[in-house]
mmCIF file of C-alpha atoms in Angstrom:
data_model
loop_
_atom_site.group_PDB
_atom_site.id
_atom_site.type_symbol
_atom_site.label_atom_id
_atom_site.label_comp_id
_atom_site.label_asym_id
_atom_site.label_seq_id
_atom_site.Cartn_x
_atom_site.Cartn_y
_atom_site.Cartn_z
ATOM 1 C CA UNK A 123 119.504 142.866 19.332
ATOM 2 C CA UNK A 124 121.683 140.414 21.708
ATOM 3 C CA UNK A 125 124.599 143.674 22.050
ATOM 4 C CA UNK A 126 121.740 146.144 22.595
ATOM 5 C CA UNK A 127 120.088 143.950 25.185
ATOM 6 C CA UNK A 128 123.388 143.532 26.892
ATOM 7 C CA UNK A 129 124.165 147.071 26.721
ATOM 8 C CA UNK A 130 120.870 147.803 28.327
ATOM 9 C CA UNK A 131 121.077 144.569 31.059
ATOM 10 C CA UNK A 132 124.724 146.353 32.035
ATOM 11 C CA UNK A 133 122.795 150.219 32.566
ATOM 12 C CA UNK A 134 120.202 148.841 34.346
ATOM 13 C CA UNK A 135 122.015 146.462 36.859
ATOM 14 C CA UNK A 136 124.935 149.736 37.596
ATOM 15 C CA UNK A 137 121.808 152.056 38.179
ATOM 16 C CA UNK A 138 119.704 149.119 40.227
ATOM 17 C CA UNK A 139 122.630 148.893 42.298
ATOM 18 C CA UNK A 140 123.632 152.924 42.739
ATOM 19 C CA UNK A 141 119.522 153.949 43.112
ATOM 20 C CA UNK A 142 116.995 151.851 45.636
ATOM 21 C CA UNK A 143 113.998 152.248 42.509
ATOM 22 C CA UNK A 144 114.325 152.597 39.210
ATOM 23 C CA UNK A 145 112.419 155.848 37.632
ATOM 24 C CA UNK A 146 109.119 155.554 35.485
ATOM 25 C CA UNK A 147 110.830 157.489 32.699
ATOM 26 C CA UNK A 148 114.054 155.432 32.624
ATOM 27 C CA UNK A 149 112.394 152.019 32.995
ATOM 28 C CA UNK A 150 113.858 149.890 29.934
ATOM 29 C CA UNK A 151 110.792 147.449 28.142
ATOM 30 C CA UNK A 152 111.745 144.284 27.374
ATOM 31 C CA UNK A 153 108.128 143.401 26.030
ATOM 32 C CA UNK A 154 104.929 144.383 25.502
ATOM 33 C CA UNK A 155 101.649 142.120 25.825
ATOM 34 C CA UNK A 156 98.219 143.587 25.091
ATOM 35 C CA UNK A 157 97.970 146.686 27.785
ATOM 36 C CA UNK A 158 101.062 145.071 29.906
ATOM 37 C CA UNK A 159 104.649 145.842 29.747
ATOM 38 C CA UNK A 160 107.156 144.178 31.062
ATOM 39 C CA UNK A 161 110.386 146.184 31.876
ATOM 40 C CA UNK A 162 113.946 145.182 32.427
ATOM 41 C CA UNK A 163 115.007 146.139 36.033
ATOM 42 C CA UNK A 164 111.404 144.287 37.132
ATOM 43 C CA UNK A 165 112.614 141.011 35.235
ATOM 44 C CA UNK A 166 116.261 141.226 37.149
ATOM 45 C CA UNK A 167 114.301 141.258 40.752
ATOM 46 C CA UNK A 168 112.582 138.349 39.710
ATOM 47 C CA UNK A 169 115.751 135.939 38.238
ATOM 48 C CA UNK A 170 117.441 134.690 41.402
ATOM 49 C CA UNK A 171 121.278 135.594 41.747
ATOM 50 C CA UNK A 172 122.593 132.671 40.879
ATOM 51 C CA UNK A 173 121.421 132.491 37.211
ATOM 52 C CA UNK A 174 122.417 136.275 36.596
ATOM 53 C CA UNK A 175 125.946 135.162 38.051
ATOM 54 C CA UNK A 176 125.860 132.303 35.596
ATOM 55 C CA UNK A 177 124.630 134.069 32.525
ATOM 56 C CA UNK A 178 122.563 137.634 32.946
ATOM 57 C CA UNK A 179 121.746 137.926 28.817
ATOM 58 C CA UNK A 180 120.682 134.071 28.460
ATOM 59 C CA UNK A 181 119.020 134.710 31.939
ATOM 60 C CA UNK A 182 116.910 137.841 30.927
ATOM 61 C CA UNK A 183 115.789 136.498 27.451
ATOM 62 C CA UNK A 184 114.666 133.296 28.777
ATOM 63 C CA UNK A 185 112.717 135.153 31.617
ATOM 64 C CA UNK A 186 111.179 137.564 29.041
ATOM 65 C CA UNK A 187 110.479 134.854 26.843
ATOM 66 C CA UNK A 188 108.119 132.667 29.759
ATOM 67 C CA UNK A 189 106.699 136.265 30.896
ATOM 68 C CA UNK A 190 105.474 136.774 26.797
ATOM 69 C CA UNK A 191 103.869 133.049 26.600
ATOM 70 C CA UNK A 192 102.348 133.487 30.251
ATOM 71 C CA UNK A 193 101.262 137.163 29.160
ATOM 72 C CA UNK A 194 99.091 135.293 26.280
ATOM 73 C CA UNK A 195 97.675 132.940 28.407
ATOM 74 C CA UNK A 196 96.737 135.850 31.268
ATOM 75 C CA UNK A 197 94.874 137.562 28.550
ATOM 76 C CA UNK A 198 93.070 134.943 27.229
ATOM 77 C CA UNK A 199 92.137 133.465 30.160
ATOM 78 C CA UNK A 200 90.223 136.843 30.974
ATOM 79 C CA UNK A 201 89.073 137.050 27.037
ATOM 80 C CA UNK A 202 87.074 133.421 28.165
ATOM 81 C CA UNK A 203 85.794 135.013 31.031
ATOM 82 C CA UNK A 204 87.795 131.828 33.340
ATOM 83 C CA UNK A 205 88.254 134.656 35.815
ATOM 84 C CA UNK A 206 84.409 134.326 36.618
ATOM 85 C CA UNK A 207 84.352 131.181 37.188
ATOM 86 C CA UNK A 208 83.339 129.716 40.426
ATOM 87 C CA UNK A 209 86.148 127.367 40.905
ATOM 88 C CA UNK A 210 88.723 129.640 39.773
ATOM 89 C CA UNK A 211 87.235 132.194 41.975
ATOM 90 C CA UNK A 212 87.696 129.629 45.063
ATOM 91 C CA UNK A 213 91.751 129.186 44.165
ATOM 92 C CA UNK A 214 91.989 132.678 43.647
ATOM 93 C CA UNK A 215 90.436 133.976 47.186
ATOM 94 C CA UNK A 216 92.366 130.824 49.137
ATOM 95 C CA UNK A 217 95.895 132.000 47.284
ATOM 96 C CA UNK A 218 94.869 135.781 48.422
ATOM 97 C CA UNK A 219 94.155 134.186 51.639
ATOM 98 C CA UNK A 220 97.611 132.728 51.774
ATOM 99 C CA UNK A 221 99.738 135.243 50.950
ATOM 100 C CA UNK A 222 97.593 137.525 52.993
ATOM 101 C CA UNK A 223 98.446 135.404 56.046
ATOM 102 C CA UNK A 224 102.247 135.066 55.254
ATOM 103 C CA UNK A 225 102.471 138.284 54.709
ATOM 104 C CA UNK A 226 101.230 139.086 57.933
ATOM 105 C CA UNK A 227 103.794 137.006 59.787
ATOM 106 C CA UNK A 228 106.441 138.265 58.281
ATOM 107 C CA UNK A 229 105.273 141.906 59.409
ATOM 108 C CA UNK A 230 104.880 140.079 63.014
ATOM 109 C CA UNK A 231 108.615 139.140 62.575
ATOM 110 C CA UNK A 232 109.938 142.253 61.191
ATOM 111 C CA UNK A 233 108.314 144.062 64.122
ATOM 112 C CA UNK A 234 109.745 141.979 66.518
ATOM 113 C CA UNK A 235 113.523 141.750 65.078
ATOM 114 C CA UNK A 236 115.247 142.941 68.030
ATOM 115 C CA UNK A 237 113.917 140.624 70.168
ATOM 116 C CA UNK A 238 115.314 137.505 68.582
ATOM 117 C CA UNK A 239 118.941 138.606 69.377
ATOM 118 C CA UNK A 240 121.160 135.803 70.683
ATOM 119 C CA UNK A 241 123.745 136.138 73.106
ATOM 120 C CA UNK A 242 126.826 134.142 73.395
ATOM 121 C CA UNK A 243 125.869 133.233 77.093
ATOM 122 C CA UNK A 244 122.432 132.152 75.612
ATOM 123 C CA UNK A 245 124.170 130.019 73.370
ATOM 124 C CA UNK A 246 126.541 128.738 75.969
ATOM 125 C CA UNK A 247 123.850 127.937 78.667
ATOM 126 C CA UNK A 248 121.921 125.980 76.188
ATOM 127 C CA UNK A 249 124.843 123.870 75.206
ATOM 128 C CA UNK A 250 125.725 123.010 78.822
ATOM 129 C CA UNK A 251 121.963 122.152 79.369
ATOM 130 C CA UNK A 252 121.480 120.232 76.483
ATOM 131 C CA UNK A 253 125.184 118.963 76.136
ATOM 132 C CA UNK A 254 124.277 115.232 75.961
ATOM 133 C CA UNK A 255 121.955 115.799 72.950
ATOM 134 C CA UNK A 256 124.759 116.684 70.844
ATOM 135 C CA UNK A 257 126.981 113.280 69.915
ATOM 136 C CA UNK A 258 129.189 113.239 66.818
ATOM 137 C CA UNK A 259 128.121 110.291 64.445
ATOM 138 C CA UNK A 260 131.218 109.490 62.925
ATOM 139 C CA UNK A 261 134.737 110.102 63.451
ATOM 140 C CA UNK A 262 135.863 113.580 63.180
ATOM 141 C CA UNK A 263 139.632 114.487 62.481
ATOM 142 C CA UNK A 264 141.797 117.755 62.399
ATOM 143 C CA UNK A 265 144.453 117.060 60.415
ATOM 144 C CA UNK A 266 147.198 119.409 59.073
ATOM 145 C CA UNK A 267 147.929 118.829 54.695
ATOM 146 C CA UNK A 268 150.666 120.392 53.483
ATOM 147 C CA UNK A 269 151.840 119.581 49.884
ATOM 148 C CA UNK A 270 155.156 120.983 47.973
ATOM 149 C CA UNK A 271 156.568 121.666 44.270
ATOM 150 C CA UNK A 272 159.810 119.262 44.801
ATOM 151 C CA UNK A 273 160.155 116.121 47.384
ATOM 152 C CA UNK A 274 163.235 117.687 48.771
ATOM 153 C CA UNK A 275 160.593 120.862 49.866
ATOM 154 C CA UNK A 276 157.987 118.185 51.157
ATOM 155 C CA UNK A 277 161.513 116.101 53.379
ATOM 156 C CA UNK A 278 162.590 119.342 54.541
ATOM 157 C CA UNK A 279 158.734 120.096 55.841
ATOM 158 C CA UNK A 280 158.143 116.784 56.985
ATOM 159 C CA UNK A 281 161.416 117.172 59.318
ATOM 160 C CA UNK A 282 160.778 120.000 60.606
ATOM 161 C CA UNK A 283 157.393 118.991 61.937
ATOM 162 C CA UNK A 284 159.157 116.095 63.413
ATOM 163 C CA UNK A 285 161.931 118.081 64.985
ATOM 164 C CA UNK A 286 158.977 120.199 66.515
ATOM 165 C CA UNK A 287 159.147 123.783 64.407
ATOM 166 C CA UNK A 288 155.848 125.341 64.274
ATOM 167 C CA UNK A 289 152.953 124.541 61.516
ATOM 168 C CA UNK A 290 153.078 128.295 60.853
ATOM 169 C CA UNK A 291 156.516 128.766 60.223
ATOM 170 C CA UNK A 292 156.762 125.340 57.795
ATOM 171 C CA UNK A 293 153.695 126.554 55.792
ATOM 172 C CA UNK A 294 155.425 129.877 55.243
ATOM 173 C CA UNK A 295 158.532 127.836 54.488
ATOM 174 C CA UNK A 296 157.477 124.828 52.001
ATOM 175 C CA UNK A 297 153.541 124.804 51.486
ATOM 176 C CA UNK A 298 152.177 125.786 48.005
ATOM 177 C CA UNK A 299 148.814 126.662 48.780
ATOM 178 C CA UNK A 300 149.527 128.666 52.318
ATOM 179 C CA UNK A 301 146.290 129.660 53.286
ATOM 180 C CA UNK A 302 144.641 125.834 52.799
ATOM 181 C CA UNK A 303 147.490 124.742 54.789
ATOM 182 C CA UNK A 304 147.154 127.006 57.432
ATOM 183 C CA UNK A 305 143.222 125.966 57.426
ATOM 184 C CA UNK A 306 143.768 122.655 57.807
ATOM 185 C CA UNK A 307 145.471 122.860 61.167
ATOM 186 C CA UNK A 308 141.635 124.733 62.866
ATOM 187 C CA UNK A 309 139.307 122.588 61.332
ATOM 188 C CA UNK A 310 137.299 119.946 62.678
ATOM 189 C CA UNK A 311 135.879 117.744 60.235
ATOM 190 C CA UNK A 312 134.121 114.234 59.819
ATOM 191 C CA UNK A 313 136.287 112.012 58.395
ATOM 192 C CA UNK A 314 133.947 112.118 55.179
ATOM 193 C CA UNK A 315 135.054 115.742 54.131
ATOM 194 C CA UNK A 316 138.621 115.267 55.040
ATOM 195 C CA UNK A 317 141.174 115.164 52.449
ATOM 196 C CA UNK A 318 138.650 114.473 49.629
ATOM 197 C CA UNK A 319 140.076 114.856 46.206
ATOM 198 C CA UNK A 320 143.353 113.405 47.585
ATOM 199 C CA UNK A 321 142.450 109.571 47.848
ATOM 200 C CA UNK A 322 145.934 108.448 49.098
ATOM 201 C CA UNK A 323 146.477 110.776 51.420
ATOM 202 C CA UNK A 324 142.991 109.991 52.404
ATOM 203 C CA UNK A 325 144.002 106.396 52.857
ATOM 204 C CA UNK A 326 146.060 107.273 55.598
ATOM 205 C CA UNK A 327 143.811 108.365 58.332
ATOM 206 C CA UNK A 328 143.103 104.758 58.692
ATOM 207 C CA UNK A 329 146.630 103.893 59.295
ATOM 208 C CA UNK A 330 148.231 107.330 60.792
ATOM 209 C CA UNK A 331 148.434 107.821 64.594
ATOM 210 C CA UNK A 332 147.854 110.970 66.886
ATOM 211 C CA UNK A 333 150.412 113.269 66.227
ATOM 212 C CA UNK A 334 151.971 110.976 63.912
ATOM 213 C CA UNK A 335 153.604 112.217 60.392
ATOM 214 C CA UNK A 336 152.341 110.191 57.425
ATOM 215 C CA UNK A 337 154.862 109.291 54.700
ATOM 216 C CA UNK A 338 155.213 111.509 51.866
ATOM 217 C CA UNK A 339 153.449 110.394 48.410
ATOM 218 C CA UNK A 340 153.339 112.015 45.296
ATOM 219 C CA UNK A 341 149.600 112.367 43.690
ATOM 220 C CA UNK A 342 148.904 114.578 40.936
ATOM 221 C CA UNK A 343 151.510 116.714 40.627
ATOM 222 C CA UNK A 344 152.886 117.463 44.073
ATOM 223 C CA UNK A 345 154.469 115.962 47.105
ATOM 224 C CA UNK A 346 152.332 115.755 50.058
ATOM 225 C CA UNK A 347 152.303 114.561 53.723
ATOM 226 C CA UNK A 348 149.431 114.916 57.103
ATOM 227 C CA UNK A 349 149.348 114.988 60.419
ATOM 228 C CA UNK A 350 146.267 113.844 62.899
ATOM 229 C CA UNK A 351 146.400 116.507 65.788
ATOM 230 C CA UNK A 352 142.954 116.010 66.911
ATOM 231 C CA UNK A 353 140.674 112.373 66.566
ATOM 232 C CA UNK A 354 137.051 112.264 67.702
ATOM 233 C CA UNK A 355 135.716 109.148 67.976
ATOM 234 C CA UNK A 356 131.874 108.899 67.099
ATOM 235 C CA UNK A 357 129.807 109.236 69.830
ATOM 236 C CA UNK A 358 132.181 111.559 71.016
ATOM 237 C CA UNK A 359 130.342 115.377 72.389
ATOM 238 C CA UNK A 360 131.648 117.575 70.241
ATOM 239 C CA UNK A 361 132.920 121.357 71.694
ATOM 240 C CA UNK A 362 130.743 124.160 71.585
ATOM 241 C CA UNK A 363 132.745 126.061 68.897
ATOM 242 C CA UNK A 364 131.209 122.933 66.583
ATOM 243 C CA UNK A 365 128.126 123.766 67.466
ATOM 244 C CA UNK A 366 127.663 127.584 68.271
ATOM 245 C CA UNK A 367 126.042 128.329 64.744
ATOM 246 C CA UNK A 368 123.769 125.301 64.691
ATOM 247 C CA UNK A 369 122.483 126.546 68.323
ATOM 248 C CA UNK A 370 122.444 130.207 67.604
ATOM 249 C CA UNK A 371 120.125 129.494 64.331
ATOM 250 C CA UNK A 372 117.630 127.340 65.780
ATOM 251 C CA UNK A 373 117.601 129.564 69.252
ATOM 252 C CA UNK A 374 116.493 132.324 66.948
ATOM 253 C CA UNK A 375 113.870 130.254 65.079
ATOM 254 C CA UNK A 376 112.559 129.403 68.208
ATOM 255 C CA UNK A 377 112.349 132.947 69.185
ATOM 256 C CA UNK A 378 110.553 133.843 66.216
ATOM 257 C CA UNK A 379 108.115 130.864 66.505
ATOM 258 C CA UNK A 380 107.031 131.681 69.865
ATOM 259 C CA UNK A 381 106.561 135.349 68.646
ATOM 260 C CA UNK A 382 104.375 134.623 65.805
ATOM 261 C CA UNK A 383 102.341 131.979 68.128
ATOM 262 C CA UNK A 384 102.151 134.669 70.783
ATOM 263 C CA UNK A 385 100.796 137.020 68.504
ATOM 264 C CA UNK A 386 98.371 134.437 66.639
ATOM 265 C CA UNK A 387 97.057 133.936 70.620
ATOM 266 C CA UNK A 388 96.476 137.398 71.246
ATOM 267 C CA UNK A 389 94.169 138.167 68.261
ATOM 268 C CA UNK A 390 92.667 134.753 68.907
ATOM 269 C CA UNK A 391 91.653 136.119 72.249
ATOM 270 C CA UNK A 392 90.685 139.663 71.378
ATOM 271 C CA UNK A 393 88.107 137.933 68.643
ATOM 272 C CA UNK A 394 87.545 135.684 71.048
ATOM 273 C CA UNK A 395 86.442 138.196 73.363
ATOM 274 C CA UNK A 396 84.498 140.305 70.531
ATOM 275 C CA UNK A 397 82.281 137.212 69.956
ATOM 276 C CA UNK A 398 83.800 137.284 66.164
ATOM 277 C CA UNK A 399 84.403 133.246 66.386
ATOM 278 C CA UNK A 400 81.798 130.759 66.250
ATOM 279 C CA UNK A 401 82.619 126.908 66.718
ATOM 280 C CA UNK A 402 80.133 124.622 65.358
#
C-alpha cells in the first residue's frame, strides 16, 4: 500500500506541476466517507510546502487520516440534525460572514495590484524624511572571516591582508569556503549574528580594532582569522541599503491599507446615500 501510495503521490505532484487542474477522470482517491471522496492532488493543495519537503508519504497519510476521522464527525453531526440548530446556525452564518468579507478584500487588492508599486525614489524620499526614526540598537559590524586547511594557508592570508592585497584575490588564494568569505566582506550585521558558531573568533570583536587583523586560532578543524572593516555603534542611523526592504514592504502595506479603507468608504457612502444604513 505505502509503494503504491508513493507511486501515486510522485504522478500526481509531476502532473500538478506540468497541468494548472487536475482532470475529473484522472483524480487519484485517497478515501472515501459516506457520499464524499477525498482525492489525492486536493489533499497536496491543502499540506503546506514545508511538510511535503520534509516527508510527502508520511505527510499525505497523516492528512488523509484527520480528513477520514473529521469525515465521520461531518456526517454525524448532520445524522443529529446539529446543523439545525440555532446556535450552530449563528457560528455558521458569522464564519460565512467572515470569509465573505476577506474574501472581498482580497478581490479589492487584487484589483488594485498595480497601484501598490514602489519606486526606488519612493523608497529613498521616505528614508530621508523619516531618517531619524531609524537608529540601530546594538552594535553592528562588517567583518571579513576567512578560514584555511593548514596554518601556513591561514599566515600566508593573514599577510597578505596586512601587506594590503585585495580580499578578493586572498579568498581565491587561501579561503575554503569562497563564497562565505566573499559574503562576509558586504554584510552588515548586529554583532548578535556575527560569527556565531565560531565562539573564539567571536570573542574577538570585543578586542579587535578597525581595520585591524585578529590573530589566527584554530577551532574545529581549521585555521581562521577576521577583520572589522565597518563598526556601527548603537544608536548609530543605519544606510538606506539596511533598510530599503523594510521600507519598501511596509510602503506597500500602507498602499494596500489605504486602498481597502478607500474602498470600504465608498460603499459606506453609496449605502449611505441609498438610505440602506440605519444607526440606532
Amino acid at each position: 500500500m505505502k509503494c503504491g501510495l508513493f507511486y501515486l503521490l510522485f504522478l500526481t505532484v509531476l502532473t500538478i506541476g506540468c497541468t494548472s487542474s487536475v482532470e475529473e477522470s484522472n483524480r487519484v482517491p485517497l478515501a472515501l466517507v459516506g457520499d464524499n471522496t477525498l482525492y489525492l492532488d486536493e489533499a497536496i493543495r491543502n499540506i503546506p510546502g514545508f511538510l511535503l519537503e520534509n516527508d510527502s508519504l508520511k505527510s499525505v497519510q497523516q492528512f488523509r487520516d484527520n480528513w477520514i476521522r473529521d469525515q465521520v464527525l461531518f456526517d454525524e453531526a448532520l445524522r443529529l440534525g446539529l446543523d439545525n440548530h440555532e446556535s450552530v446556525q449563528e457560528k455558521l452564518k458569522k464564519s460565512n460572514r467572515d470569509i465573505l468579507v476577506s474574501s472581498m478584500r482580497d478581490q479589492i487588492l487584487l484589483n488594485s495590484t498595480s497601484t501598490f508599486e514602489i519606486s526606488n525614489a519612493e523608497v529613498s524620499t521616505f528614508y530621508e524624511a523619516n531618517r531619524n526614526q531609524f537608529v540601530l540598537q546594538n552594535r553592528h559590524v562588517r567583518v571579513r572571516h576567512l578560514f584555511s586547511e593548514t596554518n601556513e594557508e591561514a599566515e600566508a592570508a593573514r599577510n597578505s591582508l596586512i601587506n594590503g592585497a585585495s580580499w578578493q584575490q586572498i579568498v581565491q588564494d587561501f579561503a575554503i569556503d569562497k563564497m562565505y568569505s566573499m559574503s562576509t566582506d558586504n554584510e552588515l550585521i548586529s554583532e548578535v549574528d556575527a560569527l556565531n558558531g565560531y565562539p573564539t573568533m567571536k570573542s574577538y570583536l570585543q578586542v579587535v580594532g578597525l581595520m585591524e587583523v585578529s590573530p589566527i586560532y584554530k577551532e574545529d578543524e581549521y585555521y581562521h582569522f577576521i577583520q572589522i572593516v565597518e563598526d556601527r555603534p548603537p544608536g548609530d542611523h543605519p544606510d538606506l541599503s539596511m533598510v530599503f526592504d523594510q521600507i519598501k514592504n511596509w510602503l506597500q502595506m500602507d498602499k494596500s491599507r489605504k486602498s481597502i479603507q478607500a474602498y470600504e468608504q465608498n460603499l459606506y457612502l453609496q449605502a449611505e446615500a441609498n438610505n440602506e444604513i440605519v444607526i440606532y
